[in-house]
PDB file of C-alpha atoms and ligand atoms in Angstrom:
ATOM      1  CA  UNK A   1     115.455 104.030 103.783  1.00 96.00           C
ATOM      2  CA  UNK A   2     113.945 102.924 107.074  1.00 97.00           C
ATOM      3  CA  UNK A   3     111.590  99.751 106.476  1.00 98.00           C
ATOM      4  CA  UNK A   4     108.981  99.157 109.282  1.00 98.00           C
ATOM      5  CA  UNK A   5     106.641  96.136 109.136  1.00 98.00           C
ATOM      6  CA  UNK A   6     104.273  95.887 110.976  1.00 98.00           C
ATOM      7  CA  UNK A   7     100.778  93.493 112.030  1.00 97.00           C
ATOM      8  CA  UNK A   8      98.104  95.197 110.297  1.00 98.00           C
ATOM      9  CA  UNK A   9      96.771  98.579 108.739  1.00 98.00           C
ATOM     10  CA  UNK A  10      95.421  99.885 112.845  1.00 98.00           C
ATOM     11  CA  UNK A  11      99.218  99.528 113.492  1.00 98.00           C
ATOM     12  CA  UNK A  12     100.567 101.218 110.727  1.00 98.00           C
ATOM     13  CA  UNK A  13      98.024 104.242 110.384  1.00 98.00           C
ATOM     14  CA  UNK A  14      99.096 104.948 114.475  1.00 98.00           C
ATOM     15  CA  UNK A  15     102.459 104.492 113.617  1.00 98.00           C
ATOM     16  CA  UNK A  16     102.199 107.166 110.637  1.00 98.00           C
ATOM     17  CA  UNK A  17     100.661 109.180 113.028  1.00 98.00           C
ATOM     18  CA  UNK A  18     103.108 109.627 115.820  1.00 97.00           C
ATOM     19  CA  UNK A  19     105.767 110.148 113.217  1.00 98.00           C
ATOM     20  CA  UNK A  20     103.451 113.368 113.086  1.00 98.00           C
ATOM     21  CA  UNK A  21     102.533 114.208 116.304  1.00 97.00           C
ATOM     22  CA  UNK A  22     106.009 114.144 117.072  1.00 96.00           C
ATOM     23  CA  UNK A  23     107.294 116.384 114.726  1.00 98.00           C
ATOM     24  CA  UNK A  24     104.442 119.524 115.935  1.00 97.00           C
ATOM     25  CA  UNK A  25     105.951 118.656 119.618  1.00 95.00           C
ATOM     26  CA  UNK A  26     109.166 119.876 118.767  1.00 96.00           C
ATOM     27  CA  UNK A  27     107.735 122.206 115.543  1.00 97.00           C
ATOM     28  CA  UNK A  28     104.575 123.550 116.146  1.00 96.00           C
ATOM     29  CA  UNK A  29     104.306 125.772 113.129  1.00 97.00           C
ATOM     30  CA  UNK A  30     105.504 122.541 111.010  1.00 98.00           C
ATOM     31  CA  UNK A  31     104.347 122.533 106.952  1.00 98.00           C
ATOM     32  CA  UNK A  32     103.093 119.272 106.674  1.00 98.00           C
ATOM     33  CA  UNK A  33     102.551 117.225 102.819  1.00 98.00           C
ATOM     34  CA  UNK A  34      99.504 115.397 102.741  1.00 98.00           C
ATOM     35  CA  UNK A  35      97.884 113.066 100.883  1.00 98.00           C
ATOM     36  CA  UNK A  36      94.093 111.356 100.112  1.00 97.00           C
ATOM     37  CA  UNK A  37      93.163 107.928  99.193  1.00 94.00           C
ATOM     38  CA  UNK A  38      91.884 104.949 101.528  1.00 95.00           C
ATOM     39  CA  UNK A  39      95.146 104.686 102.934  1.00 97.00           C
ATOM     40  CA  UNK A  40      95.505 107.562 105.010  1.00 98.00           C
ATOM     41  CA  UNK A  41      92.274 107.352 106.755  1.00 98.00           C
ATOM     42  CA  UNK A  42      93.097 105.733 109.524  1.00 98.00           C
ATOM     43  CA  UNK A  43      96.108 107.665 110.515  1.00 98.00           C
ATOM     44  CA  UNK A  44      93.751 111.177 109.966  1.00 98.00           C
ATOM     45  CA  UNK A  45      91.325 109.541 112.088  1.00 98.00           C
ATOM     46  CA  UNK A  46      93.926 109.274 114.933  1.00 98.00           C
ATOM     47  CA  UNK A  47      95.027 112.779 114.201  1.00 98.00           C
ATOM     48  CA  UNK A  48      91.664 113.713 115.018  1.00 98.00           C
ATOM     49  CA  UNK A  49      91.428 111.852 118.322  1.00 97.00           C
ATOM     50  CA  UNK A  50      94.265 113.256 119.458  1.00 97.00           C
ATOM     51  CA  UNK A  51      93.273 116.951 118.597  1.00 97.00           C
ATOM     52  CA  UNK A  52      90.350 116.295 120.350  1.00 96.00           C
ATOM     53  CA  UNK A  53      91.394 115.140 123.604  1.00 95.00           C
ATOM     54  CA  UNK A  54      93.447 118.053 123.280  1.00 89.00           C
ATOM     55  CA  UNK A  55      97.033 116.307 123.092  1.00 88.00           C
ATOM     56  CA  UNK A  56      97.770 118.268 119.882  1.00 93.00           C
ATOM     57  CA  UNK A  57      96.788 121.730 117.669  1.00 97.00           C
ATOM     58  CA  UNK A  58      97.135 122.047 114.186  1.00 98.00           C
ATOM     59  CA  UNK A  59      96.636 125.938 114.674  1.00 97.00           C
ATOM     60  CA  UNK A  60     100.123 126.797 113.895  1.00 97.00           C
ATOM     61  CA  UNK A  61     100.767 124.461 110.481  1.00 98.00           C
ATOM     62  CA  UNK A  62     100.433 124.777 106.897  1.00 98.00           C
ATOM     63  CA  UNK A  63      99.863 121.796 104.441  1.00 98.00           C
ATOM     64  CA  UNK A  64      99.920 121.140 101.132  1.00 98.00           C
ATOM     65  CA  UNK A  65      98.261 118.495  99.115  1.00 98.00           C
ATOM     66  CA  UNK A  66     100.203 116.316  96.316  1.00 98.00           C
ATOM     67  CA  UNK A  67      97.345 116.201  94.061  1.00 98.00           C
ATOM     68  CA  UNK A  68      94.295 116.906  92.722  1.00 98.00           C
ATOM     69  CA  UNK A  69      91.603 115.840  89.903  1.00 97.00           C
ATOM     70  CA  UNK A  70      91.861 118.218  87.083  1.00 97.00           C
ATOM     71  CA  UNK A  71      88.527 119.484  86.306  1.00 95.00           C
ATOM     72  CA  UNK A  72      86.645 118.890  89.400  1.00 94.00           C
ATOM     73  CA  UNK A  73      85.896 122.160  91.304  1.00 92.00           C
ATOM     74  CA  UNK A  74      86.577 121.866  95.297  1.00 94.00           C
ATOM     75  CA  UNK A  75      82.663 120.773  95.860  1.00 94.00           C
ATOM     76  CA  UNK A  76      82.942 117.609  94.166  1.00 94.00           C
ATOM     77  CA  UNK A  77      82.552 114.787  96.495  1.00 94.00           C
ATOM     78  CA  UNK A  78      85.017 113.244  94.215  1.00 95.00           C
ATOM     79  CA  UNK A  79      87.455 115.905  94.630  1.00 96.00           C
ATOM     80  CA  UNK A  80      90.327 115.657  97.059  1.00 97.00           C
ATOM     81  CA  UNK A  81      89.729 119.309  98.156  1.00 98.00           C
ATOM     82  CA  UNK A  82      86.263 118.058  99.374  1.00 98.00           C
ATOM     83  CA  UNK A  83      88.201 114.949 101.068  1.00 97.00           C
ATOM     84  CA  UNK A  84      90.410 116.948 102.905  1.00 98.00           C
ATOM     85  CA  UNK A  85      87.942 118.884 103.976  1.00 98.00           C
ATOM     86  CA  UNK A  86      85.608 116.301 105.047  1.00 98.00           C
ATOM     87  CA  UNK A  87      88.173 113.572 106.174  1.00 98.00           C
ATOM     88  CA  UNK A  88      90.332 115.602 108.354  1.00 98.00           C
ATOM     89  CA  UNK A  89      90.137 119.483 108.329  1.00 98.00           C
ATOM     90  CA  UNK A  90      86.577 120.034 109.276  1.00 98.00           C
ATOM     91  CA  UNK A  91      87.536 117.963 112.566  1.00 98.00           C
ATOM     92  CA  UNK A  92      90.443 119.507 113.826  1.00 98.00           C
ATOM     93  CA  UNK A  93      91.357 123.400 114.822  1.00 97.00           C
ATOM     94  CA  UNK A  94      93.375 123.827 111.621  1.00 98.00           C
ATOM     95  CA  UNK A  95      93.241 127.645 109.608  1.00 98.00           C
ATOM     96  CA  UNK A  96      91.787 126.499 106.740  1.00 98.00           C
ATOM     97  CA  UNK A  97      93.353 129.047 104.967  1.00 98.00           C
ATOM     98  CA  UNK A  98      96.169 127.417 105.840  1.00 98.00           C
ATOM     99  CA  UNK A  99      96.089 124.362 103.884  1.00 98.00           C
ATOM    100  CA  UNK A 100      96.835 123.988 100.301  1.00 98.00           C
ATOM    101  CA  UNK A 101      94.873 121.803  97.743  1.00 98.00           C
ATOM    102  CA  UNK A 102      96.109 122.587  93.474  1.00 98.00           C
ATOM    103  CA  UNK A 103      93.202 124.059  92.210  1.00 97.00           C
ATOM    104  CA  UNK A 104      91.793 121.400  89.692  1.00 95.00           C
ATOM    105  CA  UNK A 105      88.956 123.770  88.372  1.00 95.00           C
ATOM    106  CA  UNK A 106      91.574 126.832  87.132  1.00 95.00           C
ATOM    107  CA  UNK A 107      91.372 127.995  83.983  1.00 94.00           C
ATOM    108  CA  UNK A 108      94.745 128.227  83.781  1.00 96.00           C
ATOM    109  CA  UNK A 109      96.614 124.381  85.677  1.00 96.00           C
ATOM    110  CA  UNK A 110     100.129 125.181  83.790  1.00 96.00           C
ATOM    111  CA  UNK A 111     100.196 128.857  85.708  1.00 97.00           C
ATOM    112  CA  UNK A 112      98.244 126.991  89.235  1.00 97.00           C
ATOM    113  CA  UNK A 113     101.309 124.619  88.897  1.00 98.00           C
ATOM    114  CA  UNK A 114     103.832 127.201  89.160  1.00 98.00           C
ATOM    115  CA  UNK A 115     102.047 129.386  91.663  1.00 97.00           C
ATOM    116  CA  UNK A 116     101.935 126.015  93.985  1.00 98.00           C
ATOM    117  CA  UNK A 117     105.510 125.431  93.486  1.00 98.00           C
ATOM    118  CA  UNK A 118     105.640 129.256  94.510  1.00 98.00           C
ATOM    119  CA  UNK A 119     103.267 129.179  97.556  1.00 98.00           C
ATOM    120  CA  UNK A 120     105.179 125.760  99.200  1.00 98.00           C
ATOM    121  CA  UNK A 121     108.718 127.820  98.617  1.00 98.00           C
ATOM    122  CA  UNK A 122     107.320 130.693 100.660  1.00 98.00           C
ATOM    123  CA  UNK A 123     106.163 128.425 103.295  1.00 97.00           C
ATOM    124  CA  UNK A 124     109.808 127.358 104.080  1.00 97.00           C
ATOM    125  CA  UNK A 125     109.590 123.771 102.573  1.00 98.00           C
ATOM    126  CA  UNK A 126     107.582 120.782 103.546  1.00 98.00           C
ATOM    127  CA  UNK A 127     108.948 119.348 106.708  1.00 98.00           C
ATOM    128  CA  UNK A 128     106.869 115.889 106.262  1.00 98.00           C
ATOM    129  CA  UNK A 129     105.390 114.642 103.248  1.00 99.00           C
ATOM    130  CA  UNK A 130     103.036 111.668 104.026  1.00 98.00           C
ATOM    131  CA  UNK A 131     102.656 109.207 100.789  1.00 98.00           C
ATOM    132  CA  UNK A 132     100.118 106.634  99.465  1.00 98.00           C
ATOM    133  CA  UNK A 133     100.907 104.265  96.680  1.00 98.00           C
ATOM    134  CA  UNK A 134      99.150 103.458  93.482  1.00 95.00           C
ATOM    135  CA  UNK A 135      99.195  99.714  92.988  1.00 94.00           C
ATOM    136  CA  UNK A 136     101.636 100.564  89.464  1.00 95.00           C
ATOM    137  CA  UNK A 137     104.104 102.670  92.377  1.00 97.00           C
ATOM    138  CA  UNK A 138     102.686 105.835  91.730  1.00 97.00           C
ATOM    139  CA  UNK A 139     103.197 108.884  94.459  1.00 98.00           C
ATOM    140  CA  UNK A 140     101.094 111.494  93.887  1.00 98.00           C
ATOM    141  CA  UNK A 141      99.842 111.217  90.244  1.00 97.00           C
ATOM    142  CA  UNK A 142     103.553 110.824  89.472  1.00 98.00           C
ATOM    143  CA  UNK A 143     102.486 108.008  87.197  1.00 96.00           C
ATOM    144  CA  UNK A 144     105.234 104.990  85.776  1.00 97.00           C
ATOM    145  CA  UNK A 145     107.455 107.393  83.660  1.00 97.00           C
ATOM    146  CA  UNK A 146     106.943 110.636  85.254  1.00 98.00           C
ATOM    147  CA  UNK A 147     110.463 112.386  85.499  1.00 98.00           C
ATOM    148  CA  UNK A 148     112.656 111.811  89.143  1.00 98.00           C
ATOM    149  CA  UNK A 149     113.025 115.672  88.840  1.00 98.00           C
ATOM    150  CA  UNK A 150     109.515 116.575  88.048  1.00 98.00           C
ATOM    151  CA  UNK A 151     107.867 119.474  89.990  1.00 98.00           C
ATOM    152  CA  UNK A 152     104.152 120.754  90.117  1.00 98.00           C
ATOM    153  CA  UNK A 153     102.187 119.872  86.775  1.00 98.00           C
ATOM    154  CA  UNK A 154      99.453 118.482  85.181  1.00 97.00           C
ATOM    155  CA  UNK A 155      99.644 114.530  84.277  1.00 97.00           C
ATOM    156  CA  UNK A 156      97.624 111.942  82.708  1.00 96.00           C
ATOM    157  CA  UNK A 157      96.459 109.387  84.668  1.00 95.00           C
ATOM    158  CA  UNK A 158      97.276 105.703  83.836  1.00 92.00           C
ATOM    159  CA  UNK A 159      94.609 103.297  82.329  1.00 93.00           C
ATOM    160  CA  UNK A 160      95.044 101.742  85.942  1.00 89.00           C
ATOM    161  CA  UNK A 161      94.649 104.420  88.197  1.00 89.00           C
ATOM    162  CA  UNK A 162      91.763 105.615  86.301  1.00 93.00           C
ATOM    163  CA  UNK A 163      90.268 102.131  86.755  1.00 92.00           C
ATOM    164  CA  UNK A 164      91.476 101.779  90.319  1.00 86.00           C
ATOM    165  CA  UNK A 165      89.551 104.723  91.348  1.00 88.00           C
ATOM    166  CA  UNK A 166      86.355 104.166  89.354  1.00 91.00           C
ATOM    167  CA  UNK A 167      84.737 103.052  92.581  1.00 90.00           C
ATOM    168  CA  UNK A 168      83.961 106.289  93.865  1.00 89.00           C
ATOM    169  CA  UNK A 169      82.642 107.618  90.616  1.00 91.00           C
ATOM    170  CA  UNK A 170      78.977 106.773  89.694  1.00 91.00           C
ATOM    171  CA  UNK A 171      78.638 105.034  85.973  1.00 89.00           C
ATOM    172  CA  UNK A 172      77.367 108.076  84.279  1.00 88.00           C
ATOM    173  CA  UNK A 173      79.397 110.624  86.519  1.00 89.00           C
ATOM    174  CA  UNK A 174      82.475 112.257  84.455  1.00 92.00           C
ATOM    175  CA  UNK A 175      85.600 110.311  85.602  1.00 94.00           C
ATOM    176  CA  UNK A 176      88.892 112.640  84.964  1.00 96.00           C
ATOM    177  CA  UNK A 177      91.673 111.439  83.320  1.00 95.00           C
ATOM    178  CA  UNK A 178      94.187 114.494  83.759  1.00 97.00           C
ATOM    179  CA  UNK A 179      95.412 115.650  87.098  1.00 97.00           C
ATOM    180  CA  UNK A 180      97.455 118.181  88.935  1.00 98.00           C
ATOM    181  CA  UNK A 181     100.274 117.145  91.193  1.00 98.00           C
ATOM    182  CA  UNK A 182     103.139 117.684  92.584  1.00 98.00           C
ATOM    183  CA  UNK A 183     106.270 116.485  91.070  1.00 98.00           C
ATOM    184  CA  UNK A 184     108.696 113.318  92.193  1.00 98.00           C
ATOM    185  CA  UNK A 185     111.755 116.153  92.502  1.00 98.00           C
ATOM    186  CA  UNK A 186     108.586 118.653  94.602  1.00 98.00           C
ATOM    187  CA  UNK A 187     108.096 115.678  96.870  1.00 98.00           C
ATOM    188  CA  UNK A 188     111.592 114.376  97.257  1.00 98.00           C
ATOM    189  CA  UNK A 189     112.542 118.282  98.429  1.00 98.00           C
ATOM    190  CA  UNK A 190     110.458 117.476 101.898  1.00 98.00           C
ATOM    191  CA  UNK A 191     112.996 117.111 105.017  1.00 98.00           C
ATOM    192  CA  UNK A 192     111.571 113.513 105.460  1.00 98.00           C
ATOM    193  CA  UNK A 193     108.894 111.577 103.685  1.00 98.00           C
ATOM    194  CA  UNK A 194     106.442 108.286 105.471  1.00 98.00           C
ATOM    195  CA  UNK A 195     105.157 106.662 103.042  1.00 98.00           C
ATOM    196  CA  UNK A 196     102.328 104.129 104.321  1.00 98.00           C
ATOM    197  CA  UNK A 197     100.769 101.280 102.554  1.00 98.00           C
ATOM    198  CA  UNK A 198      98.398  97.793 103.728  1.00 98.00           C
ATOM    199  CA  UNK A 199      97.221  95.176 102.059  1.00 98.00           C
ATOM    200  CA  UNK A 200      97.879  92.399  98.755  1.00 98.00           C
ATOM    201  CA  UNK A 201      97.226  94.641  96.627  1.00 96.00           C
ATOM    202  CA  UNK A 202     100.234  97.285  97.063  1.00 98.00           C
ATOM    203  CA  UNK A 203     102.863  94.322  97.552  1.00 98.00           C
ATOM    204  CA  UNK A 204     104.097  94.217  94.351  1.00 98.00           C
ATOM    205  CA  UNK A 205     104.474  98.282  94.494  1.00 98.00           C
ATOM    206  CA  UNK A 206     105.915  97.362  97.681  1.00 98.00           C
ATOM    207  CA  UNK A 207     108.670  95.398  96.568  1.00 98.00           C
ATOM    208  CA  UNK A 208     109.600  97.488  93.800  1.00 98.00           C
ATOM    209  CA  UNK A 209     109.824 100.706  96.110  1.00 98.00           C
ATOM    210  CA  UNK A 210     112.195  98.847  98.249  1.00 98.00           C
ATOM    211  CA  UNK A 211     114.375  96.210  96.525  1.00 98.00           C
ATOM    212  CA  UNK A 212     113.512  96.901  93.015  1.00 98.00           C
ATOM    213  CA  UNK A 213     116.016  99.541  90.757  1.00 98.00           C
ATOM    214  CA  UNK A 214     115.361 103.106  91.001  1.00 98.00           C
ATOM    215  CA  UNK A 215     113.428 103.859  87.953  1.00 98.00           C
ATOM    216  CA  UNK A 216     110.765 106.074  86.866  1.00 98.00           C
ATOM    217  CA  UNK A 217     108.706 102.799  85.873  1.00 98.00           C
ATOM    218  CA  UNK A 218     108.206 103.023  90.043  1.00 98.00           C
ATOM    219  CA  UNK A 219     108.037 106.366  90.714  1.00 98.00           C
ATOM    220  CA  UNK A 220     108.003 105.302  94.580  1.00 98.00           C
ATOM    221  CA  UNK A 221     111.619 103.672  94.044  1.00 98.00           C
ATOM    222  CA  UNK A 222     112.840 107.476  94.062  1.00 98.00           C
ATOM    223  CA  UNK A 223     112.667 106.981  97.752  1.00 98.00           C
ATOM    224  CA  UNK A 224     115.642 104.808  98.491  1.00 98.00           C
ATOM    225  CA  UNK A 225     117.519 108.399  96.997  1.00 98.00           C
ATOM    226  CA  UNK A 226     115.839 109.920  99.930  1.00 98.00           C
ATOM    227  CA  UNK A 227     118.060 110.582 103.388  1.00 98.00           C
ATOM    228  CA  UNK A 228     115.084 110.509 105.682  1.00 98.00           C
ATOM    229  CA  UNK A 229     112.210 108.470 103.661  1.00 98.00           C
ATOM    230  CA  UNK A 230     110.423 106.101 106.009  1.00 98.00           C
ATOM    231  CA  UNK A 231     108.009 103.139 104.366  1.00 98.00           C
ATOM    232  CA  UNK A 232     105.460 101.682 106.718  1.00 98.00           C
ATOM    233  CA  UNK A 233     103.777  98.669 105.462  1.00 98.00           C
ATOM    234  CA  UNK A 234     101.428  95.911 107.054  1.00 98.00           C
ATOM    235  CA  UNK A 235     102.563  91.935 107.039  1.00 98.00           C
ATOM    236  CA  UNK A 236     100.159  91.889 103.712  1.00 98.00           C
ATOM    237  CA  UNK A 237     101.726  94.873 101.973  1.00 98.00           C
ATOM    238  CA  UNK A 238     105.158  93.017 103.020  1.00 98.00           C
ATOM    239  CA  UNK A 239     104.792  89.691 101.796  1.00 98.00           C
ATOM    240  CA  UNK A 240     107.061  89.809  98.939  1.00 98.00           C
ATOM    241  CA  UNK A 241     109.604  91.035 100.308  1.00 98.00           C
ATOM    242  CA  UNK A 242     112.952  88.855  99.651  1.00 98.00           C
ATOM    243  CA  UNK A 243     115.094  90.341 102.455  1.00 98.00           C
ATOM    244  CA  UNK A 244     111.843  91.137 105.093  1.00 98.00           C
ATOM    245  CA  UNK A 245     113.132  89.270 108.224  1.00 97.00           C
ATOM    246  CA  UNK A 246     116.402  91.947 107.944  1.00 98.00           C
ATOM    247  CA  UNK A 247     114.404  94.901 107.773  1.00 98.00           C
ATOM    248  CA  UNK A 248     112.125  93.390 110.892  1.00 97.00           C
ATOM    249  CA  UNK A 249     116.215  92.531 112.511  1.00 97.00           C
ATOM    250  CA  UNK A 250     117.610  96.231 111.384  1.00 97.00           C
ATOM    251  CA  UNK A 251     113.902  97.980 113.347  1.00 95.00           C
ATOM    252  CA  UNK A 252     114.639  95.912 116.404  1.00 95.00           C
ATOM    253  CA  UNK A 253     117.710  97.265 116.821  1.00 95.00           C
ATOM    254  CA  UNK A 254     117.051 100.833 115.791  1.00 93.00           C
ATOM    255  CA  UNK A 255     114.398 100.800 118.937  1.00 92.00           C
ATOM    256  CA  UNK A 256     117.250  99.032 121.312  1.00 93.00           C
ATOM    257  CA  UNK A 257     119.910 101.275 120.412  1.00 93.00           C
ATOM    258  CA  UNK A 258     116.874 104.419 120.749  1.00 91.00           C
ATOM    259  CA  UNK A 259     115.941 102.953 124.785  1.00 91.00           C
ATOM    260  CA  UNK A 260     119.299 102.628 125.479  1.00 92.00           C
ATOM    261  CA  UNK A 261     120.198 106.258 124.411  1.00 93.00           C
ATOM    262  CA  UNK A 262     116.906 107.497 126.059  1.00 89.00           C
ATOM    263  CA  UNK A 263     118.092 105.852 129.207  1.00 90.00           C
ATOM    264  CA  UNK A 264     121.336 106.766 128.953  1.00 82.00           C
ATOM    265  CA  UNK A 265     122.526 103.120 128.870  1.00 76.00           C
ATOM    266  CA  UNK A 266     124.859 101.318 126.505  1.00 74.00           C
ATOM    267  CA  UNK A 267     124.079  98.334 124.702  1.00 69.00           C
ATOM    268  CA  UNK A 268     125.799  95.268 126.229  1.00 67.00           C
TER     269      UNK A 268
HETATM  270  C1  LIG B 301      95.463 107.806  94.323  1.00 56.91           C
HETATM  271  C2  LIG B 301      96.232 109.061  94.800  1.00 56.91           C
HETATM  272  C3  LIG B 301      97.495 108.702  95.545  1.00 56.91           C
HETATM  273  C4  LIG B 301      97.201 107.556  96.498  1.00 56.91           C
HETATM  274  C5  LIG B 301      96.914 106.329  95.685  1.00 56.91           C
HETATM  275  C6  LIG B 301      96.537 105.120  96.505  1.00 56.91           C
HETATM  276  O1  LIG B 301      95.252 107.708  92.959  1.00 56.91           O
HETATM  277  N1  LIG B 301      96.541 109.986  93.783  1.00 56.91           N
HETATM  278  O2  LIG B 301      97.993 109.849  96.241  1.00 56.91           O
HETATM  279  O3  LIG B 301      98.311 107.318  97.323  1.00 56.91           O
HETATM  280  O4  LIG B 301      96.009 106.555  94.648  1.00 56.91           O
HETATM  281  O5  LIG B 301      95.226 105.171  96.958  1.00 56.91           O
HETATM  282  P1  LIG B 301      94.683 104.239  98.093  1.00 56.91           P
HETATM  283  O6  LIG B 301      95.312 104.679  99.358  1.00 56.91           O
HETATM  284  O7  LIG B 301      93.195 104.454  98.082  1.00 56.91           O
HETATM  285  O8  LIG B 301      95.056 102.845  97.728  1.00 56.91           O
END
């Protein structure tokens, strides 16, 4: 697992970024994962810069969402369809045909599940999954217990998460409580995963992901099985980290041993 730390959530959201616009250099017809949530923002709103000062298209790529609200239709403000759409796809020259939200108004989620499952198979794979975190380690709506293997289904949300996200939900707007997403074992199939996350509150999830057992009670600790899972994290998100000052040593000389190879020098 690569750890990078870094000042604050501007540095980690461009960061996340170029870990993107670096793969569509080299893979222009890429399949990206992508996720909603505060968290992301930032890095969509560089994503946007750049496709605007024409650095970067998004003509040639396919994405699929981890998750969606189960019985929200894609008009909801609430529903991440609707973010998507108004956080990042309406401002970039994407096919919006292209991209891939589970369908959290079908009258049928168990057979949506499968067809998603289906649908990301015929696309070749996911080539990079970006990741949030739920302040209980949750990726996705992969909530504490959710299987390592699972793939594509529908899940009930923790008394947390529902509580965590009651801020965008007016008092007498319906709040769900059952979502669609994709599974740990769906996410963990992606060539490599970033998973980004700032501030106090995601510390504790933090630590868990990184030095705590694998276990499904942090569904984000699935990541240290992962051969190409970056974590990005802010000094805040950090703080509790027993062993941080190694993983700020073990970056440094990743990037010294990455000059000297892209200048063709050696290391002494
Ligand atoms: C939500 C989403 C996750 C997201 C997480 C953190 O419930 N299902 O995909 O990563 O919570 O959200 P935020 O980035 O707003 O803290």
């Amino acid at each position: 697992m690569r750890i990078v730390v870094l000042k604050d959530a501007q540095d980690v959201a461009n960061f996340g970024a170029n870990q993107i616009i670096s793969l569509l250099k080299v893979k222009p017809k890429s399949t990206l994962g992508l996720a909603t949530g505060s968290s992301p923002l930032n890095l969509y709103q560089k994503l946007i810069e750049s496709n605007k000062q024409k650095h970067l298209t998004f003509n040639n790529i396919t994405t699929f969402n981890l998750d969606e609200y189960l019985g929200l239709d894609e008009n909801h403000p609430q529903s991440y369809r609707y973010f998507m759409n108004e956080k990042l796809f309406k401002h970039i020259d994407i096919k919006i045909e292209n991209t891939h939200v589970p369908n959290g108004s079908s009258n049928n989620p168990i057979e949506s599940c499968e067809l998603y499952e289906s649908q990301i198979a015929n696309s070749g794979g996911i080539d990079l999954q970006l990741l949030g975190i739920g302040s209980n380690g949750h990726i996705g709506f992969n909530e504490p217990s959710s299987s390592l293997v699972s793939r594509t289904r529908v899940k009930t949300l923790a008394k947390d998460t529902v509580e965590a996200n009651k801020r965008f939900f007016d008092d007498d707007q319906f709040q769900p409580h059952l979502s669609i997403t994709m599974g740990i074992g769906t996410i963990m199939d992606a060539k490599k995963i970033i998973l980004i996350a700032t501030g106090r509150t995601k510390a504790d999830a933090i630590k868990a992901t990184i030095e705590g057992p694998v276990s499904a009670n942090c569904p984000a600790s699935i990541l240290q099985m992962h051969a190409n899972a970056t974590v990005i994290v802010d000094q805040e998100a950090a703080y509790k980290l027993d062993n941080l000052h190694y993983y700020e040593h073990i970056e440094f000389e990743n990037q010294r041993l990455l000059k000297a190879i892209n200048q063709n020098n050696n290391l002494n």
